[in-house]
Coordinates of C-alpha atoms in Angstrom, one line a residue:
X1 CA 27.0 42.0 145.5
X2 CA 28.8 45.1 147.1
X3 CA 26.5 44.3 150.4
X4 CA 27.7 40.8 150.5
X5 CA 31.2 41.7 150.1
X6 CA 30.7 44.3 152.9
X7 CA 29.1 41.7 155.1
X8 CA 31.7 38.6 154.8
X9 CA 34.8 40.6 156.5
X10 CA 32.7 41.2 159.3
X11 CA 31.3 37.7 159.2
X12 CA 35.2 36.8 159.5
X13 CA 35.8 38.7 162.5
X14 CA 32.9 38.5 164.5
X15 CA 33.1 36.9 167.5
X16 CA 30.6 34.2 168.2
X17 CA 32.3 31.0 170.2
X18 CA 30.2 28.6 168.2
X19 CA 31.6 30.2 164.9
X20 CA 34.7 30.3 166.2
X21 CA 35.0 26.5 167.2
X22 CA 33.6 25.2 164.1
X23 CA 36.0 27.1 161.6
X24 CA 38.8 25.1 163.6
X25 CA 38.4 22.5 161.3
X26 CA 40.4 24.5 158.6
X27 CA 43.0 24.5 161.4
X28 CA 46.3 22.5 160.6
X29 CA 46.8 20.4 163.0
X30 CA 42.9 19.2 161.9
X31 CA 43.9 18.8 158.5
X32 CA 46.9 16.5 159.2
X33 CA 44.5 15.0 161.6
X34 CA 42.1 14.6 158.6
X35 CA 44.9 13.1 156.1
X36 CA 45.3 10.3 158.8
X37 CA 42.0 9.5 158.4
X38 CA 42.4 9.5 154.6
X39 CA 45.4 7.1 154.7
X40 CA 43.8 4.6 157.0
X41 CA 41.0 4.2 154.7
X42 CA 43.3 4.0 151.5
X43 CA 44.9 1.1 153.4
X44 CA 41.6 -0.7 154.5
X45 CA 40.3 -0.2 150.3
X46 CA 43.7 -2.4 149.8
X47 CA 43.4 -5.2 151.8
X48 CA 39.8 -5.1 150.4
X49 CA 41.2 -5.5 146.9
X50 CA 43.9 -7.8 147.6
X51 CA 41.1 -10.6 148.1
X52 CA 41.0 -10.3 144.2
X53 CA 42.6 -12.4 141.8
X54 CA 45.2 -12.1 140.0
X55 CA 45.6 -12.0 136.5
X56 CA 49.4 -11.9 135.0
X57 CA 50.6 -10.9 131.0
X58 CA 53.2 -12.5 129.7
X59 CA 55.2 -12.7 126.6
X60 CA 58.8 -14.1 125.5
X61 CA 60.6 -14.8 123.1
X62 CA 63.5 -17.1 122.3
X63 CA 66.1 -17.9 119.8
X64 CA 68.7 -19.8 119.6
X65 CA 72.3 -19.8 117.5
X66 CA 73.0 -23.1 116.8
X67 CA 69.8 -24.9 117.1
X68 CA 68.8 -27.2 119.8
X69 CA 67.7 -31.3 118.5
X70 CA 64.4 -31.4 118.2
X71 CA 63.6 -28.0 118.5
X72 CA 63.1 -25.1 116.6
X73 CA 65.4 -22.4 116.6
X74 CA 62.6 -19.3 117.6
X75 CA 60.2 -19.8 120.2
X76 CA 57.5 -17.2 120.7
X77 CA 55.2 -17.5 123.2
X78 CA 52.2 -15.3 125.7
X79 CA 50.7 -16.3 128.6
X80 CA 47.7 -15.5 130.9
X81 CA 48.0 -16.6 134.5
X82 CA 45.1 -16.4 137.3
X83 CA 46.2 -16.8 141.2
X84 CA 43.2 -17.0 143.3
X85 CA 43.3 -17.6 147.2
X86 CA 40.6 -20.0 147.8
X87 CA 41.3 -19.9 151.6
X88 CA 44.3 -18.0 153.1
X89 CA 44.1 -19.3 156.9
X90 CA 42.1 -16.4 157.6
X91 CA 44.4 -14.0 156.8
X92 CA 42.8 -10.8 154.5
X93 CA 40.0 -11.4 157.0
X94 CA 41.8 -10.6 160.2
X95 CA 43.9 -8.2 158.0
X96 CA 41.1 -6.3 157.3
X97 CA 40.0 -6.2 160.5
X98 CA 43.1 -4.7 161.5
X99 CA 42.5 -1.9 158.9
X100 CA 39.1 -1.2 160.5
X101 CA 39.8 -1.1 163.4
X102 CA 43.0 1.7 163.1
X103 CA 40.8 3.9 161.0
X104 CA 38.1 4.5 163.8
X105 CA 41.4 4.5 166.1
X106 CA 42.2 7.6 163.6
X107 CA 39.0 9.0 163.7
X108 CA 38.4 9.2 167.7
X109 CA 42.1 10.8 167.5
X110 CA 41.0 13.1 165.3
X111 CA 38.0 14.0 167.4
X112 CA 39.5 13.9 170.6
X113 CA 42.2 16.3 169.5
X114 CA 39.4 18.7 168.0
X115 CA 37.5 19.0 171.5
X116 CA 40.5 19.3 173.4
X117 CA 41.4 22.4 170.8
X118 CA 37.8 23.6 171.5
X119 CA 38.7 23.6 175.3
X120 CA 41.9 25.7 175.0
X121 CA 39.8 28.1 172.6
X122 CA 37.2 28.2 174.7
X123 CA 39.8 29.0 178.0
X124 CA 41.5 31.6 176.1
X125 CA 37.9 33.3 175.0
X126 CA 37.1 33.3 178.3
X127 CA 40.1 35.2 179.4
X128 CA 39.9 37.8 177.0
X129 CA 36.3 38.3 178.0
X130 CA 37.4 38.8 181.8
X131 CA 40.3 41.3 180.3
X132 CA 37.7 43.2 178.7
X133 CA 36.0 43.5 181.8
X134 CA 39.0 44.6 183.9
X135 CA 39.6 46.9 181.0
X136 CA 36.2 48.7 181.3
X137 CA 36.3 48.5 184.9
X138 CA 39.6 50.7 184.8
X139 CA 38.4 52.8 182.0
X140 CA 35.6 53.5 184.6
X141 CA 38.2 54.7 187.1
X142 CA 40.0 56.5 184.5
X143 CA 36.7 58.6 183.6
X144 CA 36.2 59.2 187.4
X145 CA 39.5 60.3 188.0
X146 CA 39.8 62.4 185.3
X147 CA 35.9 63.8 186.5
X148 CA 37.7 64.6 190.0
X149 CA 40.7 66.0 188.6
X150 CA 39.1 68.6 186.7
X151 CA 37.3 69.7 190.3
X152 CA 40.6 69.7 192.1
X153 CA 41.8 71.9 190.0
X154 CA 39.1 74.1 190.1
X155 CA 39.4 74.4 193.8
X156 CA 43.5 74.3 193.3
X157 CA 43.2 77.6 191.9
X158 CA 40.7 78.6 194.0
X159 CA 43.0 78.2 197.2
X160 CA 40.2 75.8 198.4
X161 CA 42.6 72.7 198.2
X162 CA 46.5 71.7 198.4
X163 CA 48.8 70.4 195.1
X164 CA 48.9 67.2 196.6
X165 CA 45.6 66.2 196.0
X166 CA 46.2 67.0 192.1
X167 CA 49.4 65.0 192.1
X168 CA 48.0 62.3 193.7
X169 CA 45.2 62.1 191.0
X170 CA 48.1 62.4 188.3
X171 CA 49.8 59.6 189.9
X172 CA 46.3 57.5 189.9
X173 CA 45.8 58.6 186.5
X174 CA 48.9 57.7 185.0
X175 CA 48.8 54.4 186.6
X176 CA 45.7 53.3 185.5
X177 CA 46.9 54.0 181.8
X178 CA 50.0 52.2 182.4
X179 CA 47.6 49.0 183.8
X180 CA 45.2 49.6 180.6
X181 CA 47.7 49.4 178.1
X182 CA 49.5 46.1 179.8
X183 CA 46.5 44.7 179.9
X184 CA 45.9 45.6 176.2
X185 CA 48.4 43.9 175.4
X186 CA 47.8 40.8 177.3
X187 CA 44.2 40.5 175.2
X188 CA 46.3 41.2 171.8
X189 CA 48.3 38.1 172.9
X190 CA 45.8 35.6 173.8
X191 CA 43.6 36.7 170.7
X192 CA 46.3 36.1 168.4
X193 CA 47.0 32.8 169.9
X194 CA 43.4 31.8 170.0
X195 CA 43.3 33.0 166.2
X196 CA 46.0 30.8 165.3
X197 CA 44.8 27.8 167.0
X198 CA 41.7 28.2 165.0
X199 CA 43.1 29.7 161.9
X200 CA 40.6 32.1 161.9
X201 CA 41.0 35.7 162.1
X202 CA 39.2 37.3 164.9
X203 CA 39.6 41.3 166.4
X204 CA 36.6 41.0 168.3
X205 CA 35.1 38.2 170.9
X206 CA 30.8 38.0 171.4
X207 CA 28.8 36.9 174.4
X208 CA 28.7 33.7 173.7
X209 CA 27.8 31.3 176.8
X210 CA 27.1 27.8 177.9
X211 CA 24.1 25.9 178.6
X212 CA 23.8 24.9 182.0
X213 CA 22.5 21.2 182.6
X214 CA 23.3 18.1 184.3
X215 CA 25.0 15.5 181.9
X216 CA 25.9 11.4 182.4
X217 CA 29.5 10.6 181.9
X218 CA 30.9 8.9 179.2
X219 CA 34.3 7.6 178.1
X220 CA 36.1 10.5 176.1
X221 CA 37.5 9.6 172.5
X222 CA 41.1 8.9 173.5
X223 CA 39.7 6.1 175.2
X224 CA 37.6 5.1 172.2
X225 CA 40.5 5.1 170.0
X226 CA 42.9 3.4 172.8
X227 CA 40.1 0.5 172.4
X228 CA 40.4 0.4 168.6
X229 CA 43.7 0.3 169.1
X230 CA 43.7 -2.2 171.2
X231 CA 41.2 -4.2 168.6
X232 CA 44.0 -4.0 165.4
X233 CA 46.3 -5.1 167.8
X234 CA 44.4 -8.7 168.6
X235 CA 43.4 -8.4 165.0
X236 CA 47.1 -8.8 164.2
X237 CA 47.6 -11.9 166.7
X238 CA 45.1 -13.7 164.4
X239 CA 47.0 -12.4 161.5
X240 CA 50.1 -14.4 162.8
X241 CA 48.0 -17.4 163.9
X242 CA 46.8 -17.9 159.9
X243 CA 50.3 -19.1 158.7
X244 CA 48.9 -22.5 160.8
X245 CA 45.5 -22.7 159.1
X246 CA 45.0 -24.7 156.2
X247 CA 45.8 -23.4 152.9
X248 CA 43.8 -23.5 149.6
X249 CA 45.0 -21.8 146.3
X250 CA 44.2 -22.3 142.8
X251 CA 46.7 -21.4 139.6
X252 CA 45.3 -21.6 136.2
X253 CA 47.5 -20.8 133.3
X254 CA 47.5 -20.7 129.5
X255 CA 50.0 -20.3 127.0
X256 CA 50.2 -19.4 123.4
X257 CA 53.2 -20.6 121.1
X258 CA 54.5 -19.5 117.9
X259 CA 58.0 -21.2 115.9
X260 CA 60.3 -20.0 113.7
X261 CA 63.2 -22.0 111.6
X262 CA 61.8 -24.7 112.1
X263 CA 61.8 -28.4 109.8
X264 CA 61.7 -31.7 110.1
X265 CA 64.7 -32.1 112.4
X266 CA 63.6 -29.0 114.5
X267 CA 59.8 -29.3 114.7
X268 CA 57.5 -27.4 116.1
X269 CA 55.9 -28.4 119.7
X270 CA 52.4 -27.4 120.4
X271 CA 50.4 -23.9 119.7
X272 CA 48.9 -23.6 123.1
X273 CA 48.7 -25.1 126.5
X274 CA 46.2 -24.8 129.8
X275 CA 47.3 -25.8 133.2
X276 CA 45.7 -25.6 136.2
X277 CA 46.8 -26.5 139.6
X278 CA 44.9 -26.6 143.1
X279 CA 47.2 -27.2 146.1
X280 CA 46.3 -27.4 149.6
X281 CA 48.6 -27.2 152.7
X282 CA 49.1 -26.8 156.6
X283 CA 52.1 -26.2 158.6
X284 CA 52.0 -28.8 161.1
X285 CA 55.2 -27.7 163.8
X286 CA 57.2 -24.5 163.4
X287 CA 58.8 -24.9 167.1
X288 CA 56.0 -22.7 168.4
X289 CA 57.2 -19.4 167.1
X290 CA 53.8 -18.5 165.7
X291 CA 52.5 -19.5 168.9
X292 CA 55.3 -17.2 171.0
X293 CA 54.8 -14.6 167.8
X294 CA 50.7 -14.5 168.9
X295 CA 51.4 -14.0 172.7
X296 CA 53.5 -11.2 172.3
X297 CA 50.9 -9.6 170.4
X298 CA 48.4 -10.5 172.7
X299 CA 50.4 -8.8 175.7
X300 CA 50.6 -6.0 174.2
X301 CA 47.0 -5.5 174.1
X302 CA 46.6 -6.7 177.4
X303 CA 49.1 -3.9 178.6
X304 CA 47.3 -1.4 176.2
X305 CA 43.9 -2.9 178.6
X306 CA 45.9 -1.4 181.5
X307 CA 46.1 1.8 180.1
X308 CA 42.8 2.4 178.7
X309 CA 41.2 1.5 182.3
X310 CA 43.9 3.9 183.7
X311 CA 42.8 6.6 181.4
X312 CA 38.7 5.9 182.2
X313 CA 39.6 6.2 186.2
X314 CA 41.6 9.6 185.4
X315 CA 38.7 10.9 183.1
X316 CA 35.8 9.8 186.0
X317 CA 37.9 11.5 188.5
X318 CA 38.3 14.8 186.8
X319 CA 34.8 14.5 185.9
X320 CA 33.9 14.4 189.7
X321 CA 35.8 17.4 190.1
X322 CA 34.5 19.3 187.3
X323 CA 31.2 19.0 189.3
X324 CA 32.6 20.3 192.4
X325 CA 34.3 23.5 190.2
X326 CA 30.5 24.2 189.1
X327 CA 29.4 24.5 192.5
X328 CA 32.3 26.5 194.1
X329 CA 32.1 28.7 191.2
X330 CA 28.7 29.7 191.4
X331 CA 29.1 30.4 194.9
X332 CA 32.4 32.5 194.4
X333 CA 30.2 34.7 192.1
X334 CA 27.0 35.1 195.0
X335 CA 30.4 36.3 197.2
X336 CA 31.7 38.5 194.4
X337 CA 28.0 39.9 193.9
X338 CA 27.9 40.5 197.8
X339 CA 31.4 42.5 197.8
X340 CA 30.3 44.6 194.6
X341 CA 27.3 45.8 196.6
X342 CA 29.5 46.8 199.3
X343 CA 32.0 48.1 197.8
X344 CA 29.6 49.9 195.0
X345 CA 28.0 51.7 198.7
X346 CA 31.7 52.2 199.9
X347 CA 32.4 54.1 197.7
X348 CA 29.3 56.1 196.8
X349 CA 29.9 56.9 200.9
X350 CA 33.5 57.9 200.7
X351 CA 33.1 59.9 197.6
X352 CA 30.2 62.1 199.4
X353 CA 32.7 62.7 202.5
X354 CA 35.6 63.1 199.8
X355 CA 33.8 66.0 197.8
X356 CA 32.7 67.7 201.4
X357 CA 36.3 67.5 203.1
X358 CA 35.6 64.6 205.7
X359 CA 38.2 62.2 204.0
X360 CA 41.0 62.1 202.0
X361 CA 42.1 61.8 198.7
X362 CA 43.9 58.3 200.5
X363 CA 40.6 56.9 201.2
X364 CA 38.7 58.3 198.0
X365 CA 41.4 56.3 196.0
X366 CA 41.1 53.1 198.1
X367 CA 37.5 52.9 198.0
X368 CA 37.5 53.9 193.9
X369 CA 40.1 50.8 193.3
X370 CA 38.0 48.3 195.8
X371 CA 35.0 49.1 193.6
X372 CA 36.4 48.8 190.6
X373 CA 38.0 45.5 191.6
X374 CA 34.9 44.3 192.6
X375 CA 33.4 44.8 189.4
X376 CA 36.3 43.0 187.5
X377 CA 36.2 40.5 189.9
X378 CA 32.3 39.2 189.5
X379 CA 32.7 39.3 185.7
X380 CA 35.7 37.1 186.0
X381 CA 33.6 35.3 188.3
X382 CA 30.9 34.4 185.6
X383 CA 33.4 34.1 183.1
X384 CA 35.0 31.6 185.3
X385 CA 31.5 29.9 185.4
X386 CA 31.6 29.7 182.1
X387 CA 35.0 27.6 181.5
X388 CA 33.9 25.6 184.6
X389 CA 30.7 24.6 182.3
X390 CA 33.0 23.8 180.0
X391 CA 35.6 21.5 181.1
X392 CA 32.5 19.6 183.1
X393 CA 31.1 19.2 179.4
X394 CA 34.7 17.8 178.2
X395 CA 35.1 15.7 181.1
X396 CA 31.7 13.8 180.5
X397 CA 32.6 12.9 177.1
X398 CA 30.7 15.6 175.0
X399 CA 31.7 17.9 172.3
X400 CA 31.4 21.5 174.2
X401 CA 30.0 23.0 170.9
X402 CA 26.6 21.2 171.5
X403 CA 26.1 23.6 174.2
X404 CA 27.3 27.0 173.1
X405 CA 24.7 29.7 172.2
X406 CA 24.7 33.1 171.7
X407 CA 26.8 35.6 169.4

């Protein structure tokens, strides 16, 4: 039990991607996301019951000071009525249509707005991954530096080299903490951003990454629910258009009566009584308004088409593009590999000719921070790769969780 207890703090903060996306579903924004859902299908179990009958309780009494002819002076009665719409025009049909149709509107919401959260989680991991590199990369300088100070010294106080050598490396020194601890901070802000968009508490990010494959495009699930939309809204023109269809409803009622003070000139009427009607109707003119009532429905939706082809055009174009950013950055990182390599030889060059007195500190420094930028730069390179992979996978239509792996 102790090892379990041990193991599910770490389990908390560990920082797999895949983890890290799925606990986002605790998130609130989900949850109210979530409750939509739940209300949309409260309403479609409603319509669904209001194609029941109805069944009505009454009771009454009555009594009357002085006494009406002919009848007795306390009336009690009950009652049981049933309603029942035989046909309704169509009505609870397109009704519950309607109801359909908005809760898988609220359910590709609810999706859509999950993936797009899994994007700007996935962004953010990203970014702290290339701050960790830049981090290390400076550390490395910082351990190099503080290798070369130590030899300056040495020859310092061995006359075999100048005080301006060991200030310089100082200066270097102290800026390269100054750069580490901004950039600390700017991980401690994105992680605790990232934590709170997934409501999950996270010190620590993996080495998660994407799979890399070719995918088809499809339409995303904004544009899914803008077409369910678009299906309650013509749902609701036939709502309108059932006040014109014929009408068929049947009423069936019976009553139970009891008398008090009651004789021969105040008798009592009947103990019970069953009625039951059927009626039948159609509106034949209304001036049009349900007709002009329908249209405007109808527009609506048509101007709600516009948009959703709008929306498919913007989500195929930044698909086409997503494609393009896989290719440039795969080639940016086969550059930043290149200028590594150089820049790793630079170095290793200048810091021979350093230590034997054939350059400057100036040049030692300038070929330690090209290096070290190098490095930064290629990891940020693949990390960029990474969110490239991404966003391709969000602008084809997929959940981006489908292809995560690793820790």
């Amino acid at each position: 039990m102790k090892k379990l207890l041990i193991l599910v703090p770490f389990l908390l903060n560990a920082g797999g991607l895949k983890s890290l996306l799925n606990h986002t579903q605790e998130a609130n924004l989900v949850k109210a996301k979530e409750l939509q859902i739940e209300a949309k299908r409260s309403e479609l179990r409603s319509v669904g019951k209001e194609a029941m009958p109805t069944v009505d309780l009454a009771a009454f009494i009555s009594d009357s000071h002085p006494r009406s002819f002919l009848q007795p002076g306390t009336i009690y009665g009950a009652s049981v009525k049933l309603k029942y719409a035989i046909y309704d025009g169509g009505l609870k049909q397109a009704k519950k249509g309607q109801k359909r149709f908005e809760l898988a509107s609220a359910k590709f919401n609810k999706s859509f707005f999950s993936k797009s959260l899994y994007l700007q989680i996935v962004q953010d991991y990203y970014n702290i991954k290339s701050l960790d590199a830049l981090i290390d990369a400076l550390k490395q300088k910082q351990y190099t530096l503080n290798a070369q100070l130590k030899k300056t010294k040495v020859l310092v106080n061995s006359g075999f080299a100048t005080d301006d050598n060991l200030y310089s490396l100082k200066a270097a020194l102290a800026l390269v903490k100054d750069n580490i601890n901004s950039l600390r901070f700017q991980r401690k802000s994105l992680l605790k951003l990232m934590s709170l968009k997934a409501n999950y508490r996270i010190k620590k990010v993996g080495n998660s990454h994407f799979i890399k494959r070719k995918v088809s495009f499809r339409a995303n699930d904004l544009i899914r629910a803008l077409r369910m939309q678009k299906s309650a809204i013509l749902s609701g023109a036939k709502m309108v258009k059932s006040a014109t269809n014929p009408h068929i409803n049947l009423d069936a009622t019976y009553n139970l009566y009891a008398y008090g003070r009651s004789d021969r000139m105040h008798p009592e009427g009947q103990d019970h009584q069953a009625k039951i009607n059927l009626t039948a109707g159609i509106r034949l003119y209304d001036g049009g308004a349900t007709k002009e009532k329908a249209q405007t429905i109808k527009l609506q939706a048509m101007s709600l088409g516009f948009e959703i082809k709008q929306k498919l055009q913007e989500q195929r174009v930044q698909y086409r593009l997503s494609k393009q950013k896989l290719t440039v950055a795969k080639e940016h990182i086969s550059a930043m590999k290149a200028q590594y390599r150089a820049e790793q030889k630079l170095f290793t060059t200048v810091k021979k000719q350093y230590e034997s007195g054939l350059a400057d500190y100036v040049s030692y420094l300038d070929a330690l921070s090209q290096m070290v930028s190098a490095k930064a730069n290629l990891a940020k390179a693949r990390y960029e790769l990474e969110i490239a992979y991404a966003l391709y996978y969000y602008n084809a239509g997929y959940d981006i969780r489908k292809f995560v792996v690793g820790n």
